[in-house]
Amino acid sequence: MYSRNVQHRLCRALLFLALLLAVPVPWGNGYAAERNVPPPAEYQLKAAFVYNFIKFVEWPSGTWPTGDTFRVCLLGEVPAAAPFEDLNGQEILGRRLSVTILKSPQEALACQVLFLASLPPPRLTEVLDTLSGAPVLTIGDTEGYARRGVMINMFLENKRIRFEINTETARSAGLRVSTKLLKLASKVYGAAPGGE
Amino acid sequence: MTGTRPKTLKQQLVLINIATTGAAVLVAIALLLTVELRTWKEAFVRDIGIKADIIGNQCTAALTFGATADAEEVLAALREDPRIEYAVLYTQKGGTFALYRGRQAAPVVPAAPPPDGHDFGSNHLELTRPILLHEERIGTISIRARLDDIRAALAQYAAVSLTALLLALVVASVLLARFQRAVTGPVTDLAKLMEGVSRYKDYARRAGGQGPEELASLAGSFNEMLAAIQNRDRELALSLAELQNANRKLKDLDRLKSDFISTVSHELRTPITSVKAFVELLLIKPNMPEQRKRALLEIVSDESDRLARLISDLLDLSRIESGSMRWRDEEVALPEIVETAISGIVPLAQKKGLAIERSDGGDLPALRVDRDRVLQVVMNLLSNAVKFTPPGGRITVRMRRTGPPDALEVSVVDTGPGIPPRELPRIFEKFHRAGDVLTNSVEGTGLGLAISRQIVEHYGGRIWVDSDEGKGSAFTFTLPYRALA
């Protein structure tokens, strides 16, 4: 389903990228600037990946506080937020998906999914500590994130998006990651639990 | 159905048995096979369907994230099932996403997903299922599998069925061989009996009444028929005997007739010859003395009388025998007839010096007869008695009533020489003449007693003779009178 919208979203992503570069974002601005600007198509795909990851994760029942919306939150300086914002209003697991850009880690407790942009290690630790045990699926795209406790971490390999999974933190958060997804993962951190 | 030559009952039974048993078993096999094939196909579809669902489910993540290699890795698990020719995953948009090919044949994999469902080809099943993730269709899986198993199963089934059929036929035949005697036995017995009857014409044989009801009834009917034939045979034999008897009698009669004619001719010729001889003698010698001439003429006259009597007697006899005699029956008193006869014969008796006595047996009833004929009988007996009794003898006429049956009896008893016993049986035959020992002359016609018997028998009476050689004879006849009551 993502392939059809790729071109359309690419255009919007480019626009969004232009805006992003023009307007300074409070957090981690310099950090992001140091990095090479990733090609917009990459984020288009990553947004789609995030959307699809949701389908292979089970949240503990009764832990969703926000009625019939499914909240995907972005924290940190996301290089291209537009592809994520495009997910707004999409239907997922019988709910409406809403994308929110967060200002502080505390806000993340009200989210089901938290996409973490590249953060300095202390900041990441702070965020993860805040969320510790909360049923929030953390997703990142920074090297070493999975090892450090982010549940799903995407990376590029041979121009393809791969991902690694930290089942330990997912389990401690009460989330069950589908074995089908685990099978696709390049690397899995934490002992593989029995069952799905 | 019918062959070139007639079959025995047993063969027919065996054929019927094979046909019915075979048909029954074949129908059963066909039904079972149909049901089994359907069940098998359903099971096959279920089996392949489950595999498709499992594989599809396993591939949801790979499909979602475009991981073809992973999907194909999952598909490769189908290698365990050698029936599967290929399995193909299509994306939501219908493009081929991942493919698995079985080791053997490599049929063309359709570029676009076939419609959901399954389709049986000549030797394969093509099954297509949607791949769902959270109730959303994210792709399609299509599997094609060979039906070798079904073929093998069918072949096995056919073999088992054939065995079952043969077994059923064998068992049925064995049972039939055991039970067929109950039907064919009585029929064969009956057939043998009929053959025996027709070959040896022995209608005394009878069929045993065993076997099924219809056959027992058939045997019963057959027995009745045999009995009827036997009866008819017996009647035929009787009729034949009667006919033969009648024929023999006819032949005898014929012979008697011939004898009679030759005798009659002879009897007629004798007087004619003497008449002719004496007349010729008179013609040759006209100068013969008068006395001698007269003697010759008297002989001629006597012979002529005798000839006339003979012809008259013959006419009487012939009339009686042919039934053309006119009987002038009237009521007469027997003593009156006897009296007339005696008075008629008395001159002759006196000439010969014979005494005639008469005894009436009391009051006798009247008879209804032809007076002249009865008189003829009495006269005949009396003249015979006079003829054969030597001078000085005595003739007694007795009358009495006898019975039963009620009749009047007349006896003429003489004191003559009697009749030799060997002649007694023939004495009433025509032209039988007792050797006239005394006169040595032949006066009678030889028909008197025969005519008398005919007359007496016409009235239902009897005539017979009792004789003691040397002492005399007693001629007796009866005339029933009950008809006059």
mmCIF file of C-alpha atoms in Angstrom, chain B residues 12-233:
data_model
loop_
_atom_site.group_PDB
_atom_site.id
_atom_site.type_symbol
_atom_site.label_atom_id
_atom_site.label_comp_id
_atom_site.label_asym_id
_atom_site.label_seq_id
_atom_site.Cartn_x
_atom_site.Cartn_y
_atom_site.Cartn_z
ATOM 1 C CA GLN B 12 -29.558 -69.339 -15.987
ATOM 2 C CA LEU B 13 -29.511 -69.081 -12.205
ATOM 3 C CA VAL B 14 -25.747 -68.564 -12.211
ATOM 4 C CA LEU B 15 -26.056 -65.883 -14.900
ATOM 5 C CA ILE B 16 -28.845 -64.139 -13.017
ATOM 6 C CA ASN B 17 -26.794 -64.349 -9.856
ATOM 7 C CA ILE B 18 -23.716 -62.880 -11.521
ATOM 8 C CA ALA B 19 -25.787 -60.137 -13.104
ATOM 9 C CA THR B 20 -27.634 -59.169 -9.925
ATOM 10 C CA THR B 21 -24.700 -59.502 -7.563
ATOM 11 C CA GLY B 22 -22.381 -57.760 -10.006
ATOM 12 C CA ALA B 23 -24.843 -54.934 -10.577
ATOM 13 C CA ALA B 24 -25.472 -54.513 -6.851
ATOM 14 C CA VAL B 25 -21.788 -54.488 -5.992
ATOM 15 C CA LEU B 26 -20.966 -52.169 -8.912
ATOM 16 C CA VAL B 27 -23.655 -49.724 -7.851
ATOM 17 C CA ALA B 28 -22.382 -49.857 -4.273
ATOM 18 C CA ILE B 29 -18.802 -49.364 -5.464
ATOM 19 C CA ALA B 30 -19.786 -46.489 -7.728
ATOM 20 C CA LEU B 31 -21.640 -44.795 -4.889
ATOM 21 C CA LEU B 32 -18.805 -45.342 -2.445
ATOM 22 C CA LEU B 33 -16.286 -44.182 -5.004
ATOM 23 C CA THR B 34 -18.250 -41.017 -5.713
ATOM 24 C CA VAL B 35 -18.628 -40.215 -2.057
ATOM 25 C CA GLU B 36 -15.032 -41.139 -1.343
ATOM 26 C CA LEU B 37 -13.738 -39.050 -4.250
ATOM 27 C CA ARG B 38 -15.721 -36.071 -3.079
ATOM 28 C CA THR B 39 -14.560 -36.506 0.492
ATOM 29 C CA TRP B 40 -11.027 -36.928 -0.731
ATOM 30 C CA LYS B 41 -11.218 -33.792 -2.862
ATOM 31 C CA GLU B 42 -12.717 -31.852 0.020
ATOM 32 C CA ALA B 43 -9.952 -33.099 2.291
ATOM 33 C CA PHE B 44 -7.378 -32.202 -0.322
ATOM 34 C CA VAL B 45 -8.786 -28.706 -0.700
ATOM 35 C CA ARG B 46 -8.885 -28.352 3.067
ATOM 36 C CA ASP B 47 -5.308 -29.564 3.387
ATOM 37 C CA ILE B 48 -3.920 -27.312 0.681
ATOM 38 C CA GLY B 49 -6.145 -24.474 1.922
ATOM 39 C CA ILE B 50 -4.739 -24.774 5.429
ATOM 40 C CA LYS B 51 -1.219 -24.786 4.025
ATOM 41 C CA ALA B 52 -2.019 -21.705 1.951
ATOM 42 C CA ASP B 53 -3.477 -19.965 4.989
ATOM 43 C CA ILE B 54 -0.517 -20.832 7.196
ATOM 44 C CA ILE B 55 2.024 -19.832 4.584
ATOM 45 C CA GLY B 56 0.078 -16.685 3.813
ATOM 46 C CA ASN B 57 -0.084 -15.833 7.487
ATOM 47 C CA GLN B 58 3.607 -16.502 7.917
ATOM 48 C CA CYS B 59 4.321 -14.186 5.045
ATOM 49 C CA THR B 60 2.268 -11.228 6.229
ATOM 50 C CA ALA B 61 5.287 -9.428 7.677
ATOM 51 C CA ALA B 62 7.484 -10.244 4.696
ATOM 52 C CA LEU B 63 4.724 -9.035 2.381
ATOM 53 C CA THR B 64 4.220 -5.909 4.429
ATOM 54 C CA PHE B 65 7.868 -5.033 4.473
ATOM 55 C CA GLY B 66 8.607 -6.227 0.959
ATOM 56 C CA ALA B 67 10.978 -8.923 2.146
ATOM 57 C CA THR B 68 10.742 -11.263 -0.827
ATOM 58 C CA ALA B 69 13.677 -13.394 0.330
ATOM 59 C CA ASP B 70 11.996 -13.982 3.681
ATOM 60 C CA ALA B 71 8.731 -14.812 2.015
ATOM 61 C CA GLU B 72 10.430 -17.281 -0.262
ATOM 62 C CA GLU B 73 12.138 -18.774 2.726
ATOM 63 C CA VAL B 74 8.713 -19.336 4.271
ATOM 64 C CA LEU B 75 7.379 -20.712 0.986
ATOM 65 C CA ALA B 76 10.307 -23.101 0.828
ATOM 66 C CA ALA B 77 8.745 -24.929 3.754
ATOM 67 C CA LEU B 78 6.304 -26.325 1.190
ATOM 68 C CA ARG B 79 9.117 -28.547 -0.040
ATOM 69 C CA GLU B 80 7.858 -30.985 2.570
ATOM 70 C CA ASP B 81 4.807 -31.520 0.412
ATOM 71 C CA PRO B 82 5.889 -33.043 -2.905
ATOM 72 C CA ARG B 83 2.419 -32.620 -4.352
ATOM 73 C CA ILE B 84 2.832 -28.865 -4.575
ATOM 74 C CA GLU B 85 3.951 -27.756 -8.006
ATOM 75 C CA TYR B 86 4.223 -24.116 -7.155
ATOM 76 C CA ALA B 87 3.130 -21.573 -4.624
ATOM 77 C CA VAL B 88 3.091 -17.915 -5.442
ATOM 78 C CA LEU B 89 2.515 -14.788 -3.393
ATOM 79 C CA TYR B 90 1.004 -11.736 -4.991
ATOM 80 C CA THR B 91 1.098 -8.253 -3.553
ATOM 81 C CA GLN B 92 -2.020 -6.330 -2.819
ATOM 82 C CA LYS B 93 -1.757 -4.731 -6.227
ATOM 83 C CA GLY B 94 -1.463 -8.077 -7.959
ATOM 84 C CA GLY B 95 2.204 -8.236 -8.760
ATOM 85 C CA THR B 96 4.146 -11.422 -8.240
ATOM 86 C CA PHE B 97 5.951 -11.072 -4.927
ATOM 87 C CA ALA B 98 7.468 -14.424 -4.065
ATOM 88 C CA LEU B 99 7.517 -17.787 -5.777
ATOM 89 C CA TYR B 100 8.175 -21.364 -4.829
ATOM 90 C CA ARG B 101 8.562 -24.109 -7.421
ATOM 91 C CA GLY B 102 8.340 -27.766 -6.684
ATOM 92 C CA ARG B 103 11.128 -30.060 -7.684
ATOM 93 C CA GLN B 104 9.370 -31.688 -10.567
ATOM 94 C CA ALA B 105 7.385 -30.011 -13.287
ATOM 95 C CA ALA B 106 7.497 -26.278 -13.756
ATOM 96 C CA PRO B 107 4.089 -25.168 -14.988
ATOM 97 C CA VAL B 108 3.669 -21.562 -16.040
ATOM 98 C CA VAL B 109 2.901 -19.435 -13.035
ATOM 99 C CA PRO B 110 0.142 -16.955 -13.765
ATOM 100 C CA ALA B 111 1.364 -13.356 -13.742
ATOM 101 C CA ALA B 112 -1.741 -12.087 -12.003
ATOM 102 C CA PRO B 113 -3.520 -13.719 -9.065
ATOM 103 C CA PRO B 114 -6.399 -15.975 -10.099
ATOM 104 C CA PRO B 115 -9.734 -15.337 -8.415
ATOM 105 C CA ASP B 116 -10.097 -16.640 -4.873
ATOM 106 C CA GLY B 117 -11.285 -20.191 -4.509
ATOM 107 C CA HIS B 118 -10.158 -23.477 -5.974
ATOM 108 C CA ASP B 119 -10.329 -25.194 -9.290
ATOM 109 C CA PHE B 120 -9.701 -28.852 -10.139
ATOM 110 C CA GLY B 121 -7.816 -29.411 -13.353
ATOM 111 C CA SER B 122 -7.316 -32.757 -15.017
ATOM 112 C CA ASN B 123 -4.533 -33.625 -12.650
ATOM 113 C CA HIS B 124 -4.076 -30.698 -10.357
ATOM 114 C CA LEU B 125 -5.751 -28.416 -7.910
ATOM 115 C CA GLU B 126 -5.315 -24.675 -8.153
ATOM 116 C CA LEU B 127 -6.179 -22.925 -4.934
ATOM 117 C CA THR B 128 -6.128 -19.211 -4.311
ATOM 118 C CA ARG B 129 -6.635 -17.523 -0.962
ATOM 119 C CA PRO B 130 -6.407 -13.951 0.215
ATOM 120 C CA ILE B 131 -3.716 -12.993 2.735
ATOM 121 C CA LEU B 132 -5.249 -10.952 5.516
ATOM 122 C CA LEU B 133 -3.598 -8.859 8.143
ATOM 123 C CA HIS B 134 -5.922 -7.389 10.742
ATOM 124 C CA GLU B 135 -8.805 -8.170 8.399
ATOM 125 C CA GLU B 136 -7.184 -6.177 5.672
ATOM 126 C CA ARG B 137 -6.222 -7.867 2.454
ATOM 127 C CA ILE B 138 -2.538 -7.388 1.920
ATOM 128 C CA GLY B 139 -1.953 -9.958 -0.793
ATOM 129 C CA THR B 140 -2.865 -13.243 -2.387
ATOM 130 C CA ILE B 141 -1.423 -16.734 -2.203
ATOM 131 C CA SER B 142 -2.002 -19.240 -4.971
ATOM 132 C CA ILE B 143 -0.952 -22.878 -4.769
ATOM 133 C CA ARG B 144 -1.076 -25.507 -7.438
ATOM 134 C CA ALA B 145 -0.861 -29.135 -6.324
ATOM 135 C CA ARG B 146 -0.834 -32.391 -8.257
ATOM 136 C CA LEU B 147 -3.595 -34.912 -7.750
ATOM 137 C CA ASP B 148 -1.272 -37.918 -7.886
ATOM 138 C CA ASP B 149 -2.576 -38.993 -4.529
ATOM 139 C CA ILE B 150 -6.133 -38.977 -5.753
ATOM 140 C CA ARG B 151 -5.085 -40.972 -8.770
ATOM 141 C CA ALA B 152 -3.243 -43.450 -6.605
ATOM 142 C CA ALA B 153 -6.177 -43.587 -4.252
ATOM 143 C CA LEU B 154 -8.548 -44.151 -7.158
ATOM 144 C CA ALA B 155 -6.380 -46.916 -8.550
ATOM 145 C CA GLN B 156 -6.220 -48.503 -5.132
ATOM 146 C CA TYR B 157 -9.938 -48.127 -4.786
ATOM 147 C CA ALA B 158 -10.510 -49.709 -8.167
ATOM 148 C CA ALA B 159 -8.306 -52.629 -7.176
ATOM 149 C CA VAL B 160 -10.127 -53.041 -3.870
ATOM 150 C CA SER B 161 -13.477 -52.701 -5.625
ATOM 151 C CA LEU B 162 -12.555 -55.297 -8.205
ATOM 152 C CA THR B 163 -11.447 -57.633 -5.447
ATOM 153 C CA ALA B 164 -14.678 -56.950 -3.600
ATOM 154 C CA LEU B 165 -16.657 -57.631 -6.756
ATOM 155 C CA LEU B 166 -14.855 -60.899 -7.388
ATOM 156 C CA LEU B 167 -15.207 -61.884 -3.755
ATOM 157 C CA ALA B 168 -18.906 -61.055 -3.783
ATOM 158 C CA LEU B 169 -19.378 -63.105 -6.928
ATOM 159 C CA VAL B 170 -17.450 -66.023 -5.490
ATOM 160 C CA VAL B 171 -19.359 -65.918 -2.209
ATOM 161 C CA ALA B 172 -22.671 -65.522 -4.030
ATOM 162 C CA SER B 173 -21.799 -68.386 -6.357
ATOM 163 C CA VAL B 174 -20.822 -70.642 -3.456
ATOM 164 C CA LEU B 175 -24.070 -69.796 -1.676
ATOM 165 C CA LEU B 176 -26.015 -70.290 -4.874
ATOM 166 C CA ALA B 177 -24.357 -73.642 -5.511
ATOM 167 C CA ARG B 178 -25.502 -74.654 -2.055
ATOM 168 C CA PHE B 179 -29.037 -73.354 -2.378
ATOM 169 C CA GLN B 180 -29.769 -73.804 -6.061
ATOM 170 C CA ARG B 181 -30.518 -77.535 -5.500
ATOM 171 C CA ALA B 182 -33.677 -76.430 -3.712
ATOM 172 C CA VAL B 183 -34.968 -74.990 -6.987
ATOM 173 C CA THR B 184 -33.175 -76.893 -9.709
ATOM 174 C CA GLY B 185 -33.422 -80.267 -7.936
ATOM 175 C CA PRO B 186 -37.193 -80.634 -8.202
ATOM 176 C CA VAL B 187 -37.140 -79.154 -11.712
ATOM 177 C CA THR B 188 -34.436 -81.585 -12.813
ATOM 178 C CA ASP B 189 -36.301 -84.465 -11.203
ATOM 179 C CA LEU B 190 -39.448 -83.386 -12.988
ATOM 180 C CA ALA B 191 -37.593 -83.054 -16.282
ATOM 181 C CA LYS B 192 -36.043 -86.521 -15.839
ATOM 182 C CA LEU B 193 -39.435 -87.954 -15.038
ATOM 183 C CA MET B 194 -40.972 -86.355 -18.136
ATOM 184 C CA GLU B 195 -38.128 -87.627 -20.271
ATOM 185 C CA GLY B 196 -38.607 -91.133 -18.839
ATOM 186 C CA VAL B 197 -42.319 -90.938 -19.419
ATOM 187 C CA SER B 198 -41.943 -89.805 -23.004
ATOM 188 C CA ARG B 199 -39.126 -92.226 -23.800
ATOM 189 C CA TYR B 200 -40.539 -95.383 -22.228
ATOM 190 C CA LYS B 201 -44.221 -94.406 -22.527
ATOM 191 C CA ASP B 202 -44.479 -95.352 -18.893
ATOM 192 C CA TYR B 203 -47.430 -93.386 -17.616
ATOM 193 C CA ALA B 204 -47.426 -95.160 -14.271
ATOM 194 C CA ARG B 205 -44.557 -92.962 -13.039
ATOM 195 C CA ARG B 206 -45.353 -90.169 -10.630
ATOM 196 C CA ALA B 207 -43.553 -86.963 -9.669
ATOM 197 C CA GLY B 208 -42.564 -86.301 -6.064
ATOM 198 C CA GLY B 209 -44.202 -83.150 -4.729
ATOM 199 C CA GLN B 210 -41.134 -81.538 -3.121
ATOM 200 C CA GLY B 211 -39.595 -78.177 -3.874
ATOM 201 C CA PRO B 212 -41.063 -74.687 -4.006
ATOM 202 C CA GLU B 213 -44.798 -74.204 -4.092
ATOM 203 C CA GLU B 214 -45.000 -73.559 -7.842
ATOM 204 C CA LEU B 215 -42.934 -76.625 -8.661
ATOM 205 C CA ALA B 216 -44.946 -78.784 -6.261
ATOM 206 C CA SER B 217 -48.118 -77.586 -7.935
ATOM 207 C CA LEU B 218 -46.533 -78.277 -11.337
ATOM 208 C CA ALA B 219 -45.658 -81.797 -10.200
ATOM 209 C CA GLY B 220 -49.236 -82.215 -8.964
ATOM 210 C CA SER B 221 -50.665 -81.117 -12.298
ATOM 211 C CA PHE B 222 -48.237 -83.370 -14.089
ATOM 212 C CA ASN B 223 -49.323 -86.315 -11.968
ATOM 213 C CA GLU B 224 -52.947 -85.567 -12.718
ATOM 214 C CA MET B 225 -52.129 -85.452 -16.412
ATOM 215 C CA LEU B 226 -50.315 -88.783 -16.159
ATOM 216 C CA ALA B 227 -53.277 -90.295 -14.361
ATOM 217 C CA ALA B 228 -55.615 -88.969 -17.055
ATOM 218 C CA ILE B 229 -53.376 -90.432 -19.763
ATOM 219 C CA GLN B 230 -53.305 -93.746 -17.946
ATOM 220 C CA ASN B 231 -57.086 -93.802 -17.690
ATOM 221 C CA ARG B 232 -57.446 -92.979 -21.350
ATOM 222 C CA ASP B 233 -54.959 -95.703 -22.199
#
